[in-house]
Amino acid sequence: MDTAPPATPGPAGAGDAGAGRPVPIERCPTGIDALDAILDGGIPRGNIVLIAGSVGTGKTTLTLEFLIRGAERGERSLFLSVTEAAAKLIQNVASFEFFRTSLIEEGKLVIVDLPPVMAKLGFDRDELSHEDLDLLLRTIRDLVRSLGVRRLVLDSITSLGYRIPRDEQLRDFLLRLGEILSEADCTTLVVSEISSGPERHSTRSVEEAIVDGIILLRSIRRLGDILRVLQIVKMRGTPHSRALYVVELTPIGILMAPHLKGGRATEI
Ligand SMILES: Nc1ncnc2c1ncn2[C@@H]1O[C@H](COP(=O)(O)OP(=O)(O)OP(=O)(O)O)[C@@H](O)[C@H]1O
Ligand SMILES: [Mg+2]
């Protein structure tokens, strides 16, 4: 099923430049060419990466393209949606020229509404207990194992986090989610909704230290235009640029170009 070239997986950080002869690590190409170029071929396989951004910056679009491109390569892709109904997401992806409904019909791209699943599991209180979170993690693990999921998106940890009030619980949940998915060799993007501000990568900040990578999406105002910009803040296991890239959401997918210096840019 997997069409990625064989490579020897290395421990996190093994591919860092300057650490002697780098051990080649297996990559999960996002399918967004410019992003893969910055990441030296893609996200280190099995990593869990936060896609952090303020409203309307393209978080969901980026994660959907990642899954569709993976499904096209024969990698089973799973979208766990907390915020938007599956039917609406399918409508949105239909605007991509490279999307085929057969990906969904053949089960290569699976979109699951998490709230009804959680209701079925009996989570009837607003705040999730330790046992509830345990059961949710086991359910996700079983789904990933039974379907052979290689790419997973959770959109968003912020919405789920409203039901996980204690920071330790949220930290533990993300840590264990990362472990489960890494063991399954599944590369994961977790969406984090943030209010604007250059130093914020997550609402609760506990997420930032746990994850292997952070890709930050922001809106900036420059010379009268509102631009979407992307920056890789961290990515364990690979060297990468930390420069700012301008992002365009287009029917042929996400396009990126270096953000030219000059003019006054302000965060919005
Ligand atoms: N393929 C596309 N081409 C052009 N514009 C698009 C495309 N896909 C989405 N958009 C536009 O981009 C905007 C943001 O998209 P998206 O929903 O991915 O952002 P988001 O960061 O997930 O937003 P939210 O914070 O509301 O969840 C939308 O308003 C939509 O109109
Ligand atoms: Mg979204």
Tab-separated table of C-alpha atoms and ligand atoms in Angstrom:
chain	number	residue	atom	x	y	z
A	1	MET	CA	0.000	0.000	0.000
A	2	ASP	CA	2.797	2.366	0.956
A	3	THR	CA	4.575	3.751	-2.058
A	4	ALA	CA	7.141	5.806	-0.132
A	5	PRO	CA	10.760	4.855	-0.827
A	6	PRO	CA	12.247	2.524	1.808
A	7	ALA	CA	14.468	4.226	4.361
A	8	THR	CA	15.836	3.484	7.788
A	9	PRO	CA	13.818	5.273	10.453
A	10	GLY	CA	16.047	7.080	12.937
A	11	PRO	CA	15.354	8.480	16.391
A	12	ALA	CA	14.124	12.054	16.732
A	13	GLY	CA	16.976	14.429	16.010
A	14	ALA	CA	18.981	11.802	14.123
A	15	GLY	CA	18.778	13.789	10.917
A	16	ASP	CA	19.996	17.062	12.441
A	17	ALA	CA	22.735	18.693	10.474
A	18	GLY	CA	26.123	18.740	12.116
A	19	ALA	CA	25.623	15.595	14.225
A	20	GLY	CA	28.191	13.575	12.291
A	21	ARG	CA	26.954	11.431	9.431
A	22	PRO	CA	23.162	11.862	9.404
A	23	VAL	CA	21.056	8.714	9.632
A	24	PRO	CA	18.497	8.797	6.804
A	25	ILE	CA	14.979	9.042	8.148
A	26	GLU	CA	11.790	8.058	6.413
A	27	ARG	CA	9.734	11.041	5.272
A	28	CYS	CA	6.025	11.580	4.880
A	29	PRO	CA	5.740	14.047	1.982
A	30	THR	CA	2.926	16.501	2.649
A	31	GLY	CA	2.304	16.697	-1.116
A	32	ILE	CA	2.561	20.499	-0.887
A	33	ASP	CA	5.724	20.892	-2.968
A	34	ALA	CA	7.114	24.061	-1.414
A	35	LEU	CA	6.528	22.759	2.110
A	36	ASP	CA	8.250	19.459	1.297
A	37	ALA	CA	11.203	21.371	-0.130
A	38	ILE	CA	11.593	23.332	3.132
A	39	LEU	CA	11.254	20.104	5.120
A	40	ASP	CA	13.910	18.283	3.121
A	41	GLY	CA	11.361	15.881	1.624
A	42	GLY	CA	8.541	15.904	4.154
A	43	ILE	CA	7.619	15.427	7.786
A	44	PRO	CA	9.664	12.705	9.511
A	45	ARG	CA	7.285	9.722	9.431
A	46	GLY	CA	5.489	9.066	12.704
A	47	ASN	CA	5.866	12.655	13.904
A	48	ILE	CA	2.969	14.521	15.504
A	49	VAL	CA	2.822	18.119	14.283
A	50	LEU	CA	0.755	21.069	15.503
A	51	ILE	CA	-0.834	23.182	12.738
A	52	ALA	CA	-1.350	26.369	14.694
A	53	GLY	CA	-3.146	29.390	13.363
A	54	SER	CA	-5.742	32.066	13.893
A	55	VAL	CA	-9.190	31.932	12.250
A	56	GLY	CA	-9.376	31.480	8.501
A	57	THR	CA	-5.641	31.084	7.957
A	58	GLY	CA	-6.045	27.793	6.050
A	59	LYS	CA	-5.421	25.186	8.785
A	60	THR	CA	-8.196	22.838	7.680
A	61	THR	CA	-7.342	23.293	3.997
A	62	LEU	CA	-3.676	22.419	4.603
A	63	THR	CA	-4.532	19.307	6.605
A	64	LEU	CA	-7.075	18.133	4.006
A	65	GLU	CA	-4.539	18.521	1.203
A	66	PHE	CA	-2.028	16.505	3.272
A	67	LEU	CA	-4.580	13.681	3.598
A	68	ILE	CA	-5.769	13.722	-0.028
A	69	ARG	CA	-2.191	13.707	-1.355
A	70	GLY	CA	-1.442	10.781	0.962
A	71	ALA	CA	-4.581	8.869	-0.046
A	72	GLU	CA	-3.535	9.341	-3.685
A	73	ARG	CA	-0.210	7.641	-2.805
A	74	GLY	CA	-2.107	4.698	-1.358
A	75	GLU	CA	-1.712	5.764	2.283
A	76	ARG	CA	-4.941	5.356	4.258
A	77	SER	CA	-5.856	8.808	5.602
A	78	LEU	CA	-8.174	9.636	8.502
A	79	PHE	CA	-9.659	13.033	9.396
A	80	LEU	CA	-11.088	13.290	12.918
A	81	SER	CA	-13.305	16.344	12.965
A	82	VAL	CA	-14.436	18.046	16.131
A	83	THR	CA	-15.408	21.397	14.620
A	84	GLU	CA	-16.959	20.860	11.168
A	85	ALA	CA	-19.419	18.194	10.033
A	86	ALA	CA	-18.008	15.596	7.623
A	87	ALA	CA	-20.545	16.502	4.916
A	88	LYS	CA	-19.360	20.121	4.968
A	89	LEU	CA	-15.698	19.086	4.815
A	90	ILE	CA	-16.387	16.903	1.783
A	91	GLN	CA	-18.072	19.889	0.110
A	92	ASN	CA	-14.956	21.960	0.818
A	93	VAL	CA	-12.483	19.406	-0.589
A	94	ALA	CA	-14.593	19.064	-3.736
A	95	SER	CA	-13.235	22.497	-4.740
A	96	PHE	CA	-9.739	20.989	-5.086
A	97	GLU	CA	-9.015	19.966	-8.685
A	98	PHE	CA	-6.983	16.977	-7.487
A	99	PHE	CA	-9.758	15.547	-5.297
A	100	ARG	CA	-11.685	12.462	-6.493
A	101	THR	CA	-14.834	11.249	-4.678
A	102	SER	CA	-13.590	7.698	-5.310
A	103	LEU	CA	-10.962	8.304	-2.586
A	104	ILE	CA	-13.841	8.437	-0.095
A	105	GLU	CA	-15.879	5.678	-1.769
A	106	GLU	CA	-12.857	3.335	-1.730
A	107	GLY	CA	-12.149	4.188	1.919
A	108	LYS	CA	-8.708	5.672	1.206
A	109	LEU	CA	-9.828	8.968	2.768
A	110	VAL	CA	-12.001	8.515	5.848
A	111	ILE	CA	-13.680	11.480	7.540
A	112	VAL	CA	-15.113	10.874	11.003
A	113	ASP	CA	-17.245	13.276	13.045
A	114	LEU	CA	-15.859	12.884	16.545
A	115	PRO	CA	-18.760	14.338	18.614
A	116	PRO	CA	-21.279	11.580	17.628
A	117	VAL	CA	-18.587	8.933	18.255
A	118	MET	CA	-17.966	10.401	21.698
A	119	ALA	CA	-21.702	10.477	22.404
A	120	LYS	CA	-21.923	6.796	21.435
A	121	LEU	CA	-19.041	6.012	23.792
A	122	GLY	CA	-21.241	7.438	26.543
A	123	PHE	CA	-19.385	10.696	27.183
A	124	ASP	CA	-22.431	12.569	28.381
A	125	ARG	CA	-20.769	15.061	30.717
A	126	ASP	CA	-19.216	18.289	29.451
A	127	GLU	CA	-15.862	17.529	31.090
A	128	LEU	CA	-14.138	14.310	30.055
A	129	SER	CA	-12.855	12.109	32.877
A	130	HIS	CA	-9.563	10.213	32.911
A	131	GLU	CA	-11.515	7.046	31.986
A	132	ASP	CA	-13.274	8.835	29.102
A	133	LEU	CA	-9.928	9.997	27.677
A	134	ASP	CA	-8.519	6.500	28.085
A	135	LEU	CA	-11.442	5.063	26.129
A	136	LEU	CA	-11.128	7.767	23.448
A	137	LEU	CA	-7.433	6.978	22.978
A	138	ARG	CA	-8.153	3.238	22.741
A	139	THR	CA	-10.910	3.926	20.194
A	140	ILE	CA	-8.549	6.019	18.058
A	141	ARG	CA	-5.811	3.356	18.379
A	142	ASP	CA	-8.206	0.586	17.315
A	143	LEU	CA	-9.464	2.644	14.374
A	144	VAL	CA	-5.914	3.393	13.235
A	145	ARG	CA	-4.873	-0.263	13.583
A	146	SER	CA	-7.943	-1.787	11.950
A	147	LEU	CA	-7.897	0.610	8.989
A	148	GLY	CA	-4.101	0.700	8.685
A	149	VAL	CA	-4.079	4.508	8.906
A	150	ARG	CA	-0.798	6.143	7.826
A	151	ARG	CA	-1.911	9.798	8.024
A	152	LEU	CA	-4.197	11.292	10.645
A	153	VAL	CA	-5.588	14.766	11.298
A	154	LEU	CA	-7.311	15.943	14.475
A	155	ASP	CA	-9.185	19.230	13.873
A	156	SER	CA	-8.965	20.614	16.450
A	157	ILE	CA	-7.266	19.953	19.791
A	158	THR	CA	-8.580	23.365	20.882
A	159	SER	CA	-12.218	22.292	20.472
A	160	LEU	CA	-11.551	18.948	22.149
A	161	GLY	CA	-9.592	20.796	24.833
A	162	TYR	CA	-12.722	22.680	25.956
A	163	ARG	CA	-13.821	19.328	27.387
A	164	ILE	CA	-10.373	18.659	28.959
A	165	PRO	CA	-10.140	21.445	31.534
A	166	ARG	CA	-6.930	20.470	33.343
A	167	ASP	CA	-3.626	21.165	31.593
A	168	GLU	CA	-2.039	17.933	32.944
A	169	GLN	CA	-4.876	15.928	31.401
A	170	LEU	CA	-4.487	17.661	28.048
A	171	ARG	CA	-0.715	17.153	28.136
A	172	ASP	CA	-1.133	13.467	29.013
A	173	PHE	CA	-3.755	12.987	26.266
A	174	LEU	CA	-1.512	14.504	23.569
A	175	LEU	CA	1.547	12.634	24.791
A	176	ARG	CA	-0.263	9.295	24.653
A	177	LEU	CA	-1.910	10.116	21.326
A	178	GLY	CA	1.551	10.858	19.900
A	179	GLU	CA	2.916	7.569	21.263
A	180	ILE	CA	0.027	5.486	19.893
A	181	LEU	CA	0.271	7.039	16.442
A	182	SER	CA	4.042	6.939	16.281
A	183	GLU	CA	3.957	3.210	17.174
A	184	ALA	CA	1.493	2.730	14.311
A	185	ASP	CA	3.923	4.609	12.027
A	186	CYS	CA	1.183	7.146	11.430
A	187	THR	CA	2.088	10.781	10.717
A	188	THR	CA	-0.280	13.165	12.468
A	189	LEU	CA	-1.326	16.794	12.126
A	190	VAL	CA	-3.156	18.318	15.090
A	191	VAL	CA	-4.899	21.635	14.473
A	192	SER	CA	-4.587	24.309	17.151
A	193	GLU	CA	-6.718	27.450	17.019
A	194	ILE	CA	-4.946	30.502	18.386
A	195	SER	CA	-5.747	34.156	18.757
A	196	SER	CA	-3.391	36.329	16.715
A	197	GLY	CA	-0.038	37.269	18.219
A	198	PRO	CA	3.408	36.232	17.035
A	199	GLU	CA	4.422	34.179	20.059
A	200	ARG	CA	1.272	32.059	20.432
A	201	HIS	CA	1.293	28.506	19.019
A	202	SER	CA	-1.538	27.004	21.038
A	203	THR	CA	-4.341	28.189	23.300
A	204	ARG	CA	-3.107	26.353	26.362
A	205	SER	CA	0.669	26.265	25.607
A	206	VAL	CA	0.934	22.688	27.024
A	207	GLU	CA	0.613	21.370	23.453
A	208	GLU	CA	3.736	23.127	22.194
A	209	ALA	CA	6.347	21.182	24.131
A	210	ILE	CA	4.741	17.761	23.562
A	211	VAL	CA	4.508	17.780	19.775
A	212	ASP	CA	7.390	16.974	17.398
A	213	GLY	CA	6.712	19.936	15.155
A	214	ILE	CA	4.878	23.245	14.918
A	215	ILE	CA	3.760	24.854	11.662
A	216	LEU	CA	2.389	28.327	12.260
A	217	LEU	CA	-0.165	30.010	9.971
A	218	ARG	CA	-0.929	33.700	10.415
A	219	SER	CA	-2.634	36.625	8.697
A	220	ILE	CA	-0.603	39.776	8.258
A	221	ARG	CA	-1.459	43.151	6.772
A	222	ARG	CA	1.185	44.468	4.381
A	223	LEU	CA	0.900	47.460	2.043
A	224	GLY	CA	-2.881	47.275	2.253
A	225	ASP	CA	-3.115	43.518	1.518
A	226	ILE	CA	-4.019	40.788	3.985
A	227	LEU	CA	-1.622	37.900	3.438
A	228	ARG	CA	-1.648	34.373	4.803
A	229	VAL	CA	1.855	33.416	5.923
A	230	LEU	CA	3.400	30.137	7.066
A	231	GLN	CA	6.450	29.469	9.207
A	232	ILE	CA	7.932	26.234	10.513
A	233	VAL	CA	8.661	26.916	14.171
A	234	LYS	CA	10.064	23.468	14.989
A	235	MET	CA	10.314	20.017	13.434
A	236	ARG	CA	12.163	17.324	15.337
A	237	GLY	CA	14.321	15.033	13.248
A	238	THR	CA	15.061	17.367	10.351
A	239	PRO	CA	16.787	20.638	9.571
A	240	HIS	CA	14.404	23.253	8.155
A	241	SER	CA	14.067	26.904	7.266
A	242	ARG	CA	12.360	29.214	9.787
A	243	ALA	CA	11.673	31.843	7.138
A	244	LEU	CA	8.247	33.298	6.437
A	245	TYR	CA	6.365	32.079	3.339
A	246	VAL	CA	3.305	33.627	1.735
A	247	VAL	CA	0.530	31.073	1.251
A	248	GLU	CA	-2.109	31.031	-1.502
A	249	LEU	CA	-5.070	28.657	-1.268
A	250	THR	CA	-5.895	27.709	-4.862
A	251	PRO	CA	-7.952	25.019	-6.640
A	252	ILE	CA	-4.697	23.236	-7.566
A	253	GLY	CA	-3.672	23.176	-3.906
A	254	ILE	CA	-1.624	25.286	-1.530
A	255	LEU	CA	1.057	27.377	-3.181
A	256	MET	CA	3.874	29.025	-1.241
A	257	ALA	CA	6.491	31.663	-2.044
A	258	PRO	CA	9.151	33.333	0.105
A	259	HIS	CA	7.842	36.442	1.845
A	260	LEU	CA	9.789	39.374	0.442
A	261	LYS	CA	11.159	41.791	2.992
A	262	GLY	CA	10.219	45.465	2.789
A	263	GLY	CA	7.085	47.428	3.560
A	264	ARG	CA	5.536	47.493	6.996
A	265	ALA	CA	3.833	44.240	7.966
A	266	THR	CA	1.489	44.105	10.945
A	267	GLU	CA	-0.110	41.117	12.610
A	268	ILE	CA	-3.900	40.954	12.418
B	1	LIG	N1	-9.183	25.728	-2.360
B	1	LIG	C1	-9.389	26.968	-1.944
B	1	LIG	N2	-9.178	28.007	-2.761
B	1	LIG	C2	-9.378	29.268	-2.349
B	1	LIG	N3	-9.774	29.588	-1.113
B	1	LIG	C3	-10.003	28.603	-0.247
B	1	LIG	C4	-9.821	27.234	-0.607
B	1	LIG	N4	-10.094	26.477	0.460
B	1	LIG	C5	-10.447	27.339	1.431
B	1	LIG	N5	-10.406	28.586	1.018
B	1	LIG	C6	-10.729	29.789	1.802
B	1	LIG	O1	-9.805	29.912	2.835
B	1	LIG	C7	-10.393	30.273	4.055
B	1	LIG	C8	-9.797	29.541	5.211
B	1	LIG	O2	-9.835	28.170	4.994
B	1	LIG	P1	-9.814	27.107	6.208
B	1	LIG	O3	-11.187	26.716	6.560
B	1	LIG	O4	-8.864	26.060	5.766
B	1	LIG	O5	-9.139	27.938	7.405
B	1	LIG	P2	-9.072	27.544	8.937
B	1	LIG	O6	-7.820	28.146	9.452
B	1	LIG	O7	-9.274	26.104	9.120
B	1	LIG	O8	-10.324	28.350	9.504
B	1	LIG	P3	-11.079	28.163	10.921
B	1	LIG	O9	-10.245	28.884	11.916
B	1	LIG	O10	-12.396	28.829	10.673
B	1	LIG	O11	-11.213	26.701	11.179
B	1	LIG	C9	-11.871	30.019	3.884
B	1	LIG	O12	-12.514	31.212	4.208
B	1	LIG	C10	-12.070	29.646	2.444
B	1	LIG	O13	-12.967	30.514	1.818
B	2	MG	MG	-10.670	24.996	10.212
